[in-house]
CSV table of C-alpha atoms in Angstrom, one decimal:
chain,number,residue,atom,x,y,z
A,1,MET,CA,11.3,-16.4,82.4
A,2,LYS,CA,12.2,-17.1,78.8
A,3,LYS,CA,8.7,-17.2,77.5
A,4,LEU,CA,8.0,-14.0,79.1
A,5,LEU,CA,10.8,-12.6,77.4
A,6,THR,CA,9.5,-14.2,74.1
A,7,VAL,CA,6.1,-12.6,74.5
A,8,PHE,CA,7.5,-9.1,75.2
A,9,ILE,CA,9.4,-9.1,72.3
A,10,THR,CA,6.8,-10.3,70.3
A,11,ILE,CA,4.5,-7.4,71.6
A,12,CYS,CA,7.2,-5.0,70.8
A,13,LEU,CA,7.9,-6.1,67.1
A,14,PHE,CA,3.9,-6.0,66.4
A,15,ALA,CA,3.8,-2.5,68.0
A,16,ILE,CA,6.6,-1.2,65.8
A,17,LEU,CA,5.1,-3.1,62.6
A,18,ALA,CA,2.1,-1.1,63.0
A,19,LEU,CA,4.4,2.3,62.4
A,20,PRO,CA,4.7,4.0,59.0
A,21,VAL,CA,8.0,4.4,57.3
A,22,SER,CA,8.4,7.3,54.6
A,23,ALA,CA,11.1,9.1,53.0
A,24,TYR,CA,9.8,12.1,51.1
A,25,SER,CA,11.4,15.6,49.8
A,26,GLY,CA,10.3,17.9,47.1
A,27,ASN,CA,12.6,20.3,45.2
A,28,LYS,CA,12.4,23.7,43.6
A,29,ASP,CA,11.2,22.2,40.7
A,30,ASP,CA,8.2,20.5,42.3
A,31,GLU,CA,9.3,17.3,41.4
A,32,LEU,CA,8.8,14.7,44.3
A,33,ALA,CA,10.5,11.9,45.5
A,34,PHE,CA,10.2,8.8,47.5
A,35,SER,CA,12.9,6.1,48.7
A,36,PHE,CA,13.5,3.6,51.1
A,37,GLN,CA,16.2,1.0,52.2
A,38,PHE,CA,16.2,-2.3,54.4
A,39,VAL,CA,19.3,-4.3,55.3
A,40,PHE,CA,18.5,-8.0,56.6
A,41,ASP,CA,21.2,-9.8,58.4
A,42,ALA,CA,21.9,-10.9,62.0
A,43,ASN,CA,23.9,-8.2,63.4
A,44,GLU,CA,21.3,-5.3,61.9
A,45,LEU,CA,18.1,-7.0,62.5
A,46,SER,CA,19.3,-7.7,66.3
A,47,ASN,CA,20.8,-4.4,66.9
A,48,ASN,CA,19.0,-2.0,64.9
A,49,PHE,CA,15.4,-3.2,64.3
A,50,ALA,CA,13.7,-0.1,65.9
A,51,THR,CA,15.1,1.9,62.7
A,52,GLY,CA,11.8,1.0,60.9
A,53,PRO,CA,8.8,-1.4,61.7
A,54,ARG,CA,9.6,-4.9,61.2
A,55,GLY,CA,8.2,-8.3,62.6
A,56,ILE,CA,9.0,-11.8,62.6
A,57,ILE,CA,6.4,-14.4,62.1
A,58,GLY,CA,8.0,-18.0,62.4
A,59,GLU,CA,10.5,-18.2,59.6
A,60,LYS,CA,9.5,-14.8,57.8
A,61,ILE,CA,10.4,-11.4,58.2
A,62,TYR,CA,7.9,-8.3,57.4
A,63,VAL,CA,8.5,-4.9,56.6
A,64,PRO,CA,5.9,-2.5,55.4
A,65,VAL,CA,6.3,0.7,53.7
A,66,ASN,CA,4.1,3.5,53.0
A,67,GLY,CA,5.0,7.1,51.3
A,68,ALA,CA,3.7,9.6,48.8
A,69,VAL,CA,5.2,9.1,45.4
A,70,SER,CA,3.9,12.5,43.9
A,71,LYS,CA,1.2,15.2,44.7
A,72,GLU,CA,-1.5,12.7,43.3
A,73,ILE,CA,-0.4,9.0,44.2
A,74,GLY,CA,1.5,7.4,47.0
A,75,THR,CA,2.5,3.8,47.5
A,76,THR,CA,2.0,1.2,50.1
A,77,LEU,CA,3.9,-2.2,50.0
A,78,VAL,CA,5.4,-4.9,52.3
A,79,LEU,CA,8.9,-6.6,51.9
A,80,GLU,CA,8.8,-10.2,52.9
A,81,LEU,CA,11.7,-12.7,53.5
A,82,SER,CA,11.5,-16.2,54.2
A,83,SER,CA,13.9,-19.1,54.6
A,84,ASN,CA,14.2,-21.8,57.0
A,85,GLN,CA,17.4,-19.8,58.4
A,86,ALA,CA,16.5,-16.2,57.4
A,87,LEU,CA,19.4,-14.8,58.8
A,88,ALA,CA,21.6,-17.4,58.1
A,89,ALA,CA,24.6,-17.1,55.8
A,90,THR,CA,24.3,-20.4,53.7
A,91,THR,CA,20.9,-20.9,52.6
A,92,THR,CA,18.2,-19.7,50.0
A,93,LYS,CA,16.4,-16.8,50.7
A,94,ASN,CA,12.8,-16.1,49.0
A,95,VAL,CA,12.2,-12.1,49.1
A,96,SER,CA,9.0,-10.6,47.7
A,97,VAL,CA,8.0,-6.8,47.3
A,98,LYS,CA,4.0,-6.5,46.9
A,99,GLY,CA,2.0,-3.3,47.0
A,100,HIS,CA,-0.1,-0.6,45.2
A,101,PHE,CA,-0.1,2.7,44.1
A,102,TYR,CA,-3.2,4.7,45.7
A,103,LEU,CA,-4.8,8.0,45.3
A,104,ILE,CA,-3.5,10.6,48.1
A,105,GLU,CA,-7.1,12.1,48.3
A,106,ASP,CA,-8.4,8.7,48.7
A,107,PRO,CA,-6.0,5.9,50.1
A,108,ASP,CA,-8.8,3.6,49.6
A,109,THR,CA,-8.8,4.0,45.8
A,110,ILE,CA,-5.8,1.6,44.4
A,111,VAL,CA,-4.7,2.9,40.9
A,112,THR,CA,-2.4,0.1,40.3
A,113,ARG,CA,-0.6,-3.2,41.7
A,114,TYR,CA,3.0,-4.1,41.4
A,115,GLY,CA,5.3,-6.4,42.8
A,116,LEU,CA,8.9,-8.2,42.7
A,117,ALA,CA,10.0,-11.6,43.8
A,118,GLY,CA,13.1,-13.9,43.5
A,119,SER,CA,15.1,-16.4,45.4
A,120,PHE,CA,18.7,-15.8,46.5
A,121,GLU,CA,20.8,-18.6,47.0
A,122,SER,CA,24.0,-18.3,49.1
A,123,ASP,CA,26.9,-20.5,50.2
A,124,GLY,CA,29.4,-18.4,51.6
A,125,SER,CA,31.6,-18.2,48.4
A,126,SER,CA,28.9,-17.3,45.8
A,127,VAL,CA,25.2,-16.0,45.0
A,128,LYS,CA,22.8,-16.7,42.4
A,129,ILE,CA,19.4,-15.7,41.8
A,130,SER,CA,16.2,-17.8,40.6
A,131,GLY,CA,12.7,-17.7,40.0
A,132,GLU,CA,12.6,-13.8,39.3
A,133,TYR,CA,9.1,-12.3,38.6
A,134,ALA,CA,7.7,-8.7,38.4
A,135,TYR,CA,4.1,-7.6,37.7
A,136,HIS,CA,2.3,-4.3,37.6
A,137,ASN,CA,-1.3,-4.2,36.8
A,138,SER,CA,-4.1,-2.0,36.4
A,139,ALA,CA,-6.4,-1.8,39.2
A,140,LEU,CA,-8.8,1.5,38.0
A,141,ASP,CA,-10.0,2.8,34.8
A,142,ASN,CA,-7.6,5.3,33.1
A,143,TRP,CA,-4.7,3.9,35.0
A,144,SER,CA,-2.0,1.4,33.9
A,145,GLY,CA,1.5,0.0,34.5
A,146,ASN,CA,4.2,-1.9,33.1
A,147,SER,CA,7.4,-3.9,34.6
A,148,ALA,CA,10.4,-5.2,33.5
A,149,THR,CA,13.3,-7.2,35.5
A,150,SER,CA,17.2,-7.1,35.0
A,151,GLN,CA,20.1,-8.3,36.9
A,152,GLU,CA,23.4,-6.7,38.1
A,153,ALA,CA,26.4,-8.6,39.0
A,154,GLY,CA,29.3,-7.7,41.2
A,155,SER,CA,32.1,-9.2,43.4
A,156,GLY,CA,30.3,-11.6,45.9
A,157,TYR,CA,26.9,-10.2,45.1
A,158,LYS,CA,23.8,-10.0,42.6
A,159,THR,CA,21.0,-7.4,42.4
A,160,LEU,CA,17.5,-8.3,41.2
A,161,ILE,CA,16.1,-5.0,39.6
A,162,GLY,CA,12.4,-4.3,38.9
A,163,THR,CA,11.4,-1.2,36.7
A,164,TYR,CA,8.0,0.2,36.8
A,165,GLU,CA,6.1,2.9,35.2
A,166,VAL,CA,2.6,4.2,36.1
A,167,PHE,CA,0.5,5.7,33.4
A,168,LYS,CA,-2.8,8.2,33.7
A,169,LYS,CA,-4.7,8.1,30.3
A,170,ASN,CA,-1.8,6.7,28.5
A,171,LYS,CA,0.5,9.8,29.8
A,172,LYS,CA,3.5,8.7,32.2
A,173,ASP,CA,2.9,9.8,35.8
A,174,ASN,CA,5.6,8.0,37.7
A,175,SER,CA,8.6,5.6,37.5
A,176,ALA,CA,10.0,3.4,40.4
A,177,GLU,CA,12.7,1.1,40.7
A,178,ILE,CA,13.3,-1.7,43.5
A,179,LYS,CA,16.5,-3.4,43.7
A,180,VAL,CA,16.9,-6.7,45.9
A,181,LYS,CA,20.7,-7.2,46.4
A,182,GLY,CA,21.8,-10.5,48.0
A,183,THR,CA,25.3,-11.3,49.0
A,184,LYS,CA,27.7,-14.5,49.1
A,185,ASN,CA,27.3,-14.5,53.0
A,186,GLY,CA,23.5,-14.3,52.9
A,187,VAL,CA,23.1,-10.1,53.5
A,188,ILE,CA,19.9,-8.7,51.8
A,189,THR,CA,19.1,-5.4,50.9
A,190,VAL,CA,15.9,-4.4,49.8
A,191,SER,CA,15.6,-0.6,48.2
A,192,GLY,CA,13.4,1.5,46.3
A,193,ASP,CA,13.1,4.8,44.5
A,194,TYR,CA,10.4,6.6,43.2
A,195,THR,CA,10.4,9.6,40.9
A,196,GLU,CA,7.7,11.9,39.5
A,197,LYS,CA,7.7,12.2,35.9
A,198,ASN,CA,4.7,14.1,35.0
A,199,ILE,CA,1.8,15.5,37.1
A,200,SER,CA,-1.5,14.6,35.8
């Protein structure tokens, strides 16, 4: 019976994993925006996993995200959290966000690739970030990107921030910010905000 339950849960997670997540809105000024947020903790994952597509494979948790960023480009990325105890409070959690920007009219055409990664070490009383890394590379002529990292700290948490700018023919087309927040109790929150600056 236990094996059947495990197989059923695995099938459900993979079925959910195949669904896209997007949060897309426009306003009267025709400026477009896209954002997402996922919280990784034991209660949220076990009780509310149906709020977004997720998969648990061994000691890793995967969340795919896809959405339109502007009239011209969209983004596809995968959030990955890995640890020997991915949902435990006192452990080191390795978090990465890997993705790319693509043309809306041709989703197979990638314009830039980008990512953010870091390790969050929590022990119940404090948290620290190590091994932070960000990149943003061109994948198509006339398109380029840059990236930078920074950190914020507060009472019982630290946040790793990756900022990204997309350029078409050296003109700024879009900007994005990804945040990975880790608490002293081992809760990880990954969020992203994308705002169109200029329509090329």
